[in-house]
CSV table of C-alpha atoms in Angstrom, one decimal:
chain,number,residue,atom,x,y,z
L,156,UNK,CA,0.0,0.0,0.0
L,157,UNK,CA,1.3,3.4,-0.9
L,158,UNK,CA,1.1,6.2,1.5
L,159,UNK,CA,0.2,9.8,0.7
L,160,UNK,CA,1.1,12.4,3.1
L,161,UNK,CA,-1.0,15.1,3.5
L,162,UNK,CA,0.0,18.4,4.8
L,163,UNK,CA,-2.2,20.6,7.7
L,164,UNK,CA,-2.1,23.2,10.1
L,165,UNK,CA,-1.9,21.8,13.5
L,166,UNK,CA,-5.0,24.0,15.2
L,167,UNK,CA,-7.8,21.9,16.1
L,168,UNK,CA,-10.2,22.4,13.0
L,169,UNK,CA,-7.3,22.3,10.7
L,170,UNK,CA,-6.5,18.7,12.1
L,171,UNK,CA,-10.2,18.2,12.1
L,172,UNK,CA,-10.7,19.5,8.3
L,173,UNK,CA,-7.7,17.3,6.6
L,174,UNK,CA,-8.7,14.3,8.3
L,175,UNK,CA,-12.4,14.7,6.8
L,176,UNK,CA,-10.6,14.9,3.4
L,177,UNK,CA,-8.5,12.0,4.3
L,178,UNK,CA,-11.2,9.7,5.1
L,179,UNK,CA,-12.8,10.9,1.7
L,180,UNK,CA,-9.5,10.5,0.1
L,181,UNK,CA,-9.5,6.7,1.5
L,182,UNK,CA,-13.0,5.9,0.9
L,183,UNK,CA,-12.4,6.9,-3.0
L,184,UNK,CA,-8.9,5.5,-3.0
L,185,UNK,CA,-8.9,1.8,-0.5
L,186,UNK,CA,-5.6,0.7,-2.1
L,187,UNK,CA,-3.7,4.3,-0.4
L,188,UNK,CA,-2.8,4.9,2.9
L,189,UNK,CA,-3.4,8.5,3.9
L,190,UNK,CA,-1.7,10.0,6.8
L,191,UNK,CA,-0.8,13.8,8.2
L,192,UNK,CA,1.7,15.5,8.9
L,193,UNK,CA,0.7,18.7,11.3
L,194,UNK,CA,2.5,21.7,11.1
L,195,UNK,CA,3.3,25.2,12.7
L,196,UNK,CA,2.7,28.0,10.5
L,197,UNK,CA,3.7,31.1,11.3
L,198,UNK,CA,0.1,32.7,11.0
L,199,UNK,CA,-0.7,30.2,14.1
L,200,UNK,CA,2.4,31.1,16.1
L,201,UNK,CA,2.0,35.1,16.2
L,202,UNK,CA,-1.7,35.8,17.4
L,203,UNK,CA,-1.0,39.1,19.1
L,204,UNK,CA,-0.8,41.1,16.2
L,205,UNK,CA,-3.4,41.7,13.8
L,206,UNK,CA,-2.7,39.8,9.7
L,207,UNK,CA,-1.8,42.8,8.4
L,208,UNK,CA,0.9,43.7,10.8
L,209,UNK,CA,3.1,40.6,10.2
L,210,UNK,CA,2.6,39.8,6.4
L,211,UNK,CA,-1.3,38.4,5.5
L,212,UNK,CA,-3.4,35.1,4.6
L,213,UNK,CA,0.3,34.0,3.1
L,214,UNK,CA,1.6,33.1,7.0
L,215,UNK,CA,-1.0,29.9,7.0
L,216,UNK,CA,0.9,28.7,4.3
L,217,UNK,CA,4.4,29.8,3.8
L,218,UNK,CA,5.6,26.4,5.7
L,219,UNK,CA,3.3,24.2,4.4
L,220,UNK,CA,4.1,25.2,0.3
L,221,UNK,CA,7.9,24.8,1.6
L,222,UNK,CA,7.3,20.9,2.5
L,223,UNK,CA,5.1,20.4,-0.2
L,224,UNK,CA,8.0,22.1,-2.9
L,225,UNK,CA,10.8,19.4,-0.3
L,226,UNK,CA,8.2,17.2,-0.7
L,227,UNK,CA,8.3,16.1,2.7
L,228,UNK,CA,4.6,16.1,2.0
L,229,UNK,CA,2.4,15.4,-1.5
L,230,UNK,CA,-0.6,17.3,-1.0
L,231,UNK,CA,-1.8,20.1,1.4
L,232,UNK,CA,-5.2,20.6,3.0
L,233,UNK,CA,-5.8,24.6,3.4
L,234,UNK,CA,-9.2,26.6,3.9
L,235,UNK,CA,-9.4,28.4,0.5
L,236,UNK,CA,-10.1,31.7,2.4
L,237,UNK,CA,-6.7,32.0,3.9
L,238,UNK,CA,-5.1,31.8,0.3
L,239,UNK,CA,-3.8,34.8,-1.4
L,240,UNK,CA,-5.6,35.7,-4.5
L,241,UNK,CA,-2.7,34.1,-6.2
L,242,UNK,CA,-0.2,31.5,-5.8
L,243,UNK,CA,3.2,30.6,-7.0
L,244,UNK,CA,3.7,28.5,-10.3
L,245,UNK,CA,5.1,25.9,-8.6
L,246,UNK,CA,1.8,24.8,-7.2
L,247,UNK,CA,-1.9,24.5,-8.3
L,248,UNK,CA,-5.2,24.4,-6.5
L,249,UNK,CA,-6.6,21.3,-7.8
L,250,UNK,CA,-10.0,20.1,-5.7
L,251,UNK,CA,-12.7,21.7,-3.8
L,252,UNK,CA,-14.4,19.2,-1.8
L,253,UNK,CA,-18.0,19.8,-1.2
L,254,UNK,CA,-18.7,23.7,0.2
L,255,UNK,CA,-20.0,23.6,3.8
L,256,UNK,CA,-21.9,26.7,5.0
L,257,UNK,CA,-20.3,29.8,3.9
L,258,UNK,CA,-22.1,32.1,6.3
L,259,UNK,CA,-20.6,34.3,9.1
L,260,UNK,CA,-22.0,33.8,12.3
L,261,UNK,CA,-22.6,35.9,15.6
L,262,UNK,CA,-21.8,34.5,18.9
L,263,UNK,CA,-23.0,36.8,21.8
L,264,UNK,CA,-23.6,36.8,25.8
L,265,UNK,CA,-27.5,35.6,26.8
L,266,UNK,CA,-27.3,34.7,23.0
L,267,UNK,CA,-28.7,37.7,21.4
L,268,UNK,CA,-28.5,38.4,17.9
L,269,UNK,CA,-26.9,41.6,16.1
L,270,UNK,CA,-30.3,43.9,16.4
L,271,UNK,CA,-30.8,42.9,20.3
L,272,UNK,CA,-27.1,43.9,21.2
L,273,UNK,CA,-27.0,47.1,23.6
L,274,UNK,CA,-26.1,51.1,21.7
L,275,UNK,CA,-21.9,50.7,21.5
L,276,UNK,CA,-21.7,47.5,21.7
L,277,UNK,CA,-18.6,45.3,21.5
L,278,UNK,CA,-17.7,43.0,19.1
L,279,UNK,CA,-14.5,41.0,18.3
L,280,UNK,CA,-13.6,39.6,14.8
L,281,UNK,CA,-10.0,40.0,13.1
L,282,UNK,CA,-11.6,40.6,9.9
L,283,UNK,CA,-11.6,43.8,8.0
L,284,UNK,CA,-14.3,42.4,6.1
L,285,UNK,CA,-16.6,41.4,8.9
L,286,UNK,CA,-15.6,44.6,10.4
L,287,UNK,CA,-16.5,46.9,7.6
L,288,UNK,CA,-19.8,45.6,6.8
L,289,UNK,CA,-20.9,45.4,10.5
L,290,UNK,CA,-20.5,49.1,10.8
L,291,UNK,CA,-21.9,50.1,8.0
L,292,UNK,CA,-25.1,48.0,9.3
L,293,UNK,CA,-25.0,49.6,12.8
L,294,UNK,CA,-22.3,52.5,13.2
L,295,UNK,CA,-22.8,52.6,16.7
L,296,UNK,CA,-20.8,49.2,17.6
L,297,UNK,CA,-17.2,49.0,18.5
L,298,UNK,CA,-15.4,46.6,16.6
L,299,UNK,CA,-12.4,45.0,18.8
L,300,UNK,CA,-9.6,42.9,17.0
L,301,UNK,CA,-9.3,39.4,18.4
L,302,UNK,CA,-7.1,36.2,16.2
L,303,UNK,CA,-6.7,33.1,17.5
L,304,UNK,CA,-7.9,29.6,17.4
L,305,UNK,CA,-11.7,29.0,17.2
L,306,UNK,CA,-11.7,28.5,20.6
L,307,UNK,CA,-9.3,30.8,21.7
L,308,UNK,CA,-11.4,33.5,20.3
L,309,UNK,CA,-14.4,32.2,21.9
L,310,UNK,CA,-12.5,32.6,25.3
L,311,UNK,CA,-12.0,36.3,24.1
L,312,UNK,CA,-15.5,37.0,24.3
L,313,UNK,CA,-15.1,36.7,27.7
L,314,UNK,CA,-12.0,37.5,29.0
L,315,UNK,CA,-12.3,41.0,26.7
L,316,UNK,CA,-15.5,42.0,28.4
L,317,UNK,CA,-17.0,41.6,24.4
L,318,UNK,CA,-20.6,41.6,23.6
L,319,UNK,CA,-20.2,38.8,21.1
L,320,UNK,CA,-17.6,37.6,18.5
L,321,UNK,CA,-18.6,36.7,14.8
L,322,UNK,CA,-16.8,33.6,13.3
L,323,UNK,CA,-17.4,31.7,10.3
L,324,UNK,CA,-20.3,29.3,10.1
L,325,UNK,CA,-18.3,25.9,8.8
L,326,UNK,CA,-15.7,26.1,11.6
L,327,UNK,CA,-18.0,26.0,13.9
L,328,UNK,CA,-20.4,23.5,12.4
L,329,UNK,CA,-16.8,21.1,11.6
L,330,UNK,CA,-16.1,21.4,15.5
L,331,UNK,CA,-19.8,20.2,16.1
L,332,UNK,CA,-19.8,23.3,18.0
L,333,UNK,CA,-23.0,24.9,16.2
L,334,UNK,CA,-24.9,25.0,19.8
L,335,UNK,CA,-22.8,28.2,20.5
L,336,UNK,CA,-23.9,29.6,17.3
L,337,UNK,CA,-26.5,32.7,18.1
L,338,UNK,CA,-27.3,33.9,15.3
L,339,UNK,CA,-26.7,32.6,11.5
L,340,UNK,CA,-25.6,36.6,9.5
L,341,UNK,CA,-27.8,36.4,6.0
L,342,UNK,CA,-25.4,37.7,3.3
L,343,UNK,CA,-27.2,41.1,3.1
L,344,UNK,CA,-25.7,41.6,6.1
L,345,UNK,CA,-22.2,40.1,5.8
L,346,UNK,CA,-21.4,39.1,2.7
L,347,UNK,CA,-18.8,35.9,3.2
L,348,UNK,CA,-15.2,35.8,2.2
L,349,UNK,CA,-14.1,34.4,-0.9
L,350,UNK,CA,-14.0,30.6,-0.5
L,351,UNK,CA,-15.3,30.7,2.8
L,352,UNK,CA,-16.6,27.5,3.8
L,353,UNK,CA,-14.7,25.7,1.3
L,354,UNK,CA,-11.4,23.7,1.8
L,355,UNK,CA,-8.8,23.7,-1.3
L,356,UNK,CA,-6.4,20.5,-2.1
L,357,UNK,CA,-2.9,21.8,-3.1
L,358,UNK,CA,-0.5,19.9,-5.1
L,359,UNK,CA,2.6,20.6,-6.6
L,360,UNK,CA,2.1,21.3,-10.3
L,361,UNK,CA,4.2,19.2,-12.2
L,362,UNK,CA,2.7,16.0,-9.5
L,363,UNK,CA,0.7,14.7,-12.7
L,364,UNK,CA,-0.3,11.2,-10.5
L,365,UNK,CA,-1.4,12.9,-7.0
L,366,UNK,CA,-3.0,15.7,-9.4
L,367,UNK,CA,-5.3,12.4,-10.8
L,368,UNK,CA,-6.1,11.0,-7.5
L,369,UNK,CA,-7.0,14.2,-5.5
L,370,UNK,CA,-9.6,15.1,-8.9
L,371,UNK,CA,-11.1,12.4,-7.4
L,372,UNK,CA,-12.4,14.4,-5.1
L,373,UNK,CA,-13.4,17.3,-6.4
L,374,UNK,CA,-16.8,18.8,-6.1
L,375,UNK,CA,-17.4,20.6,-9.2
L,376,UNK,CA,-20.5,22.8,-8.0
L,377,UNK,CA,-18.4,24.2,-5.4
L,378,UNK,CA,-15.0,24.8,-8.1
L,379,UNK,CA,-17.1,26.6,-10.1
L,380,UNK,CA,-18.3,28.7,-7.5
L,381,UNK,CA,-14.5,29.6,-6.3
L,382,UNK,CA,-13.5,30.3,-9.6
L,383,UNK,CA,-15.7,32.9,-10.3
L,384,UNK,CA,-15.0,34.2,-7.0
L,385,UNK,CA,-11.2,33.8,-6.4
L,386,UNK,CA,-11.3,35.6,-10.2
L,387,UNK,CA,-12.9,38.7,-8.7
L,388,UNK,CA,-10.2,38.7,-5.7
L,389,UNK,CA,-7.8,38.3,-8.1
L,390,UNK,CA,-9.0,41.3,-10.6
L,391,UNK,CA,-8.9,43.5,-7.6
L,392,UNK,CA,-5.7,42.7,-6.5
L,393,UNK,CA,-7.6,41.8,-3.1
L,394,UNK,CA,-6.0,40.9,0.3
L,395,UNK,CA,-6.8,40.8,4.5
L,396,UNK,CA,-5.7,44.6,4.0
L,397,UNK,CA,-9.1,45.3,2.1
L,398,UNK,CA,-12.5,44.7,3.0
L,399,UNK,CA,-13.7,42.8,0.3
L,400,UNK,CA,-16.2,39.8,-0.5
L,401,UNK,CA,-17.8,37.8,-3.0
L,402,UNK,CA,-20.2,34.8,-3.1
L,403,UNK,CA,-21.3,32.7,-5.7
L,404,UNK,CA,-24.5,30.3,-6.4
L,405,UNK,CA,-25.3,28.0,-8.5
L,406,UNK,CA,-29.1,27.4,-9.5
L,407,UNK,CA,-30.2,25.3,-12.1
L,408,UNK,CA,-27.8,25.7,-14.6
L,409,UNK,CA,-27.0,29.3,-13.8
L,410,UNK,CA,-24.3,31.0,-11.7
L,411,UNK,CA,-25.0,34.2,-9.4
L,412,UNK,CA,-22.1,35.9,-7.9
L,413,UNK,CA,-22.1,38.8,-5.5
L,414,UNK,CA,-19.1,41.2,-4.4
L,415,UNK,CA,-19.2,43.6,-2.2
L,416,UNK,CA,-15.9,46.4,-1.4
L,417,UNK,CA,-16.4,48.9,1.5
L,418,UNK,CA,-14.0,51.7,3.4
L,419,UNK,CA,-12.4,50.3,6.7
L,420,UNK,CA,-14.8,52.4,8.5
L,421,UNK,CA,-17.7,50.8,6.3
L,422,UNK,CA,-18.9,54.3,5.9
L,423,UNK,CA,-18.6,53.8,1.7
L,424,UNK,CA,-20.1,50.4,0.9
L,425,UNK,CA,-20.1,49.0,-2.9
L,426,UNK,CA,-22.3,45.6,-4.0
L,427,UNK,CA,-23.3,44.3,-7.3
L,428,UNK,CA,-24.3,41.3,-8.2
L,429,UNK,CA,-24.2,39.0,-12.2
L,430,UNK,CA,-25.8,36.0,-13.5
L,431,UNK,CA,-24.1,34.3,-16.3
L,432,UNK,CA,-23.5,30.6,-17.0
L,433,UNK,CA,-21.3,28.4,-15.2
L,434,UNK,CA,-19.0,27.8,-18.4
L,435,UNK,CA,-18.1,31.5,-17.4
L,436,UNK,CA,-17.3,31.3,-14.1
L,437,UNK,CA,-13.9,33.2,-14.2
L,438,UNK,CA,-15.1,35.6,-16.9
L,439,UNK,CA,-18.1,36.7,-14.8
L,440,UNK,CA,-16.0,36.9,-12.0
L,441,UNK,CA,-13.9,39.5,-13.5
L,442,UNK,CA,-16.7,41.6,-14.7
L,443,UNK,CA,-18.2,41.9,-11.5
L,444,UNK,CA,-15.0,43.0,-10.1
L,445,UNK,CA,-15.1,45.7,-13.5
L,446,UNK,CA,-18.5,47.0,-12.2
L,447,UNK,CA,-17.8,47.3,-9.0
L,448,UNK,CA,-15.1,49.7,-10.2
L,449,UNK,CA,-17.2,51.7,-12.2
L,450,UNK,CA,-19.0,52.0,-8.9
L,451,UNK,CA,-16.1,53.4,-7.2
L,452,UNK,CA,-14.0,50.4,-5.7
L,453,UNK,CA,-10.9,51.8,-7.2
L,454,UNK,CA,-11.1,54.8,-5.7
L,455,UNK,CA,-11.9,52.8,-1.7
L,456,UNK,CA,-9.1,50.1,-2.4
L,457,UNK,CA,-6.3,53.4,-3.9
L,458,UNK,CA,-7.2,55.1,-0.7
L,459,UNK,CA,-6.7,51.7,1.6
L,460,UNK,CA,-3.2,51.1,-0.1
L,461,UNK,CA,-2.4,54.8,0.8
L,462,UNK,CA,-3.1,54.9,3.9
């Protein structure tokens, strides 16, 4: 039996994601043995400072691409919404298993949702995304920056005196934590992150036989859905330094995405939203990104990069 080594994060959900794609892996595959091999990334090791102080998504992945180019490993496990907007040639994304929930959720004290939290209220999320769009739905809360491990942040919203945190929905529901879960945030109020909910196998490019068995795989709904999005991230040149967002559907035959790019302070908020067909996933992608700058996006992200 041949054994494929798969690399991952060494947090809890990360340990918990890759071994759900290594049981699905081995179910598909009988004659492989898949193991993995946890790892330190720097992203894990610095959680006193915010993303954009040391360096971006980039520090969740840094270590694992370096095994991966050794390879010391043959295939990583990452959530596709800590990977920059684009990755070296020496690796391609190359299977999406099945999207879990994508939403952002609100975790709170006495469980109260968003509307039912006090005038000023604090809230806790590392997210410039999260933190833009919650302000421009209720200016009057005070957004605190917490990182950390799921649970380490759930901590936080105790031990900061916070009002509630908001996390992402599939973490959560992974952990089989969902009874913490207050209140489930519709995308009209926070729009999710590219790829959020989705976890993205990476191999190294010129792997042609690991490339064939991780297809296997591959839940082509949900790639067709990342591809329009991670093209309007890409368009925009988009990073943890700019709040921005974009979801796509599929229903029937026909793809819907929506982006969204705001002002740190959420007081400038841009959305738009295309149909188009799922054989122009990328395409459409890109022009939503285009109408979002004829909105005025280039004029918020300019003024971001400036400052």
């Amino acid at each position: 039996m041949s054994e494929i080594i798969i690399g991952t994060r060494k947090s809890q959900l990360a340990v918990a994601q890759s071994t759900l794609v290594a049981e699905e892996l081995a179910e598909k595959f009988p004659d492989y043995k898949f193991s993995l091999k946890k790892m330190s990334t720097k992203g894990d090791r610095i959680i006193d400072r915010s993303l954009i102080e040391i360096g971006g998504k980039g520090l969740f992945i840094k270590e694992i691409e370096i095994a991966l180019l050794n390879q010391e490993i043959d295939l990583a496990v990452h959530s596709l919404k800590d990977m920059p907007g684009e990755i070296a040639n020496e690796f391609e994304l190359i299977a999406t298993p099945q999207r879990a929930n994508p939403l952002d959720v609100l975790i709170s004290k006495d469980d109260r949702i968003l509307e039912e939290l006090p005038q000023g209220a604090k809230i806790g999320t590392g997210s410039l995304r999260r933190k833009a769009q919650l302000l421009n739905y209720r200016p009057d809360l005070e957004i605190v920056p917490i990182r950390g491990n799921i649970d380490t942040r759930i901590k936080k919203l105790y031990s900061q005196d916070l009002d509630a945190i908001v996390l992402a929905a599939a973490g959560l529901e992974r952990m089989g934590w969902s009874d913490k879960i207050s209140q489930y945030l519709e995308p009209a109020i926070s729009l999710p992150a590219v790829g959020q909910g989705v976890l993205v196998l990476e191999v190294r490019s010129n792997d042609d036989s690991i490339k064939e068995l991780v297809k296997g795989i591959n839940h082509h709904d949900t790639y067709v859905r990342v591809a329009a999005e991670r093209s309007f991230l890409s368009y925009l040149e988009g990073s943890c330094k700019i709040p921005i967002a974009a979801y796509a559907q599929i229903e029937d035959d026909e793809l819907s995405i929506e982006g969204m790019v705001a002002s740190l302070d959420g007081s400038r908020l841009l959305r738009a939203k295309l149909k188009g067909s799922r054989a122009e996933a990328k395409e459409l992608g890109v022009k939503l990104a285009q109408r979002l700058v004829e909105q005025g996006a280039a004029e918020i992200l300019a003024e971001i990069k400036e400052g």
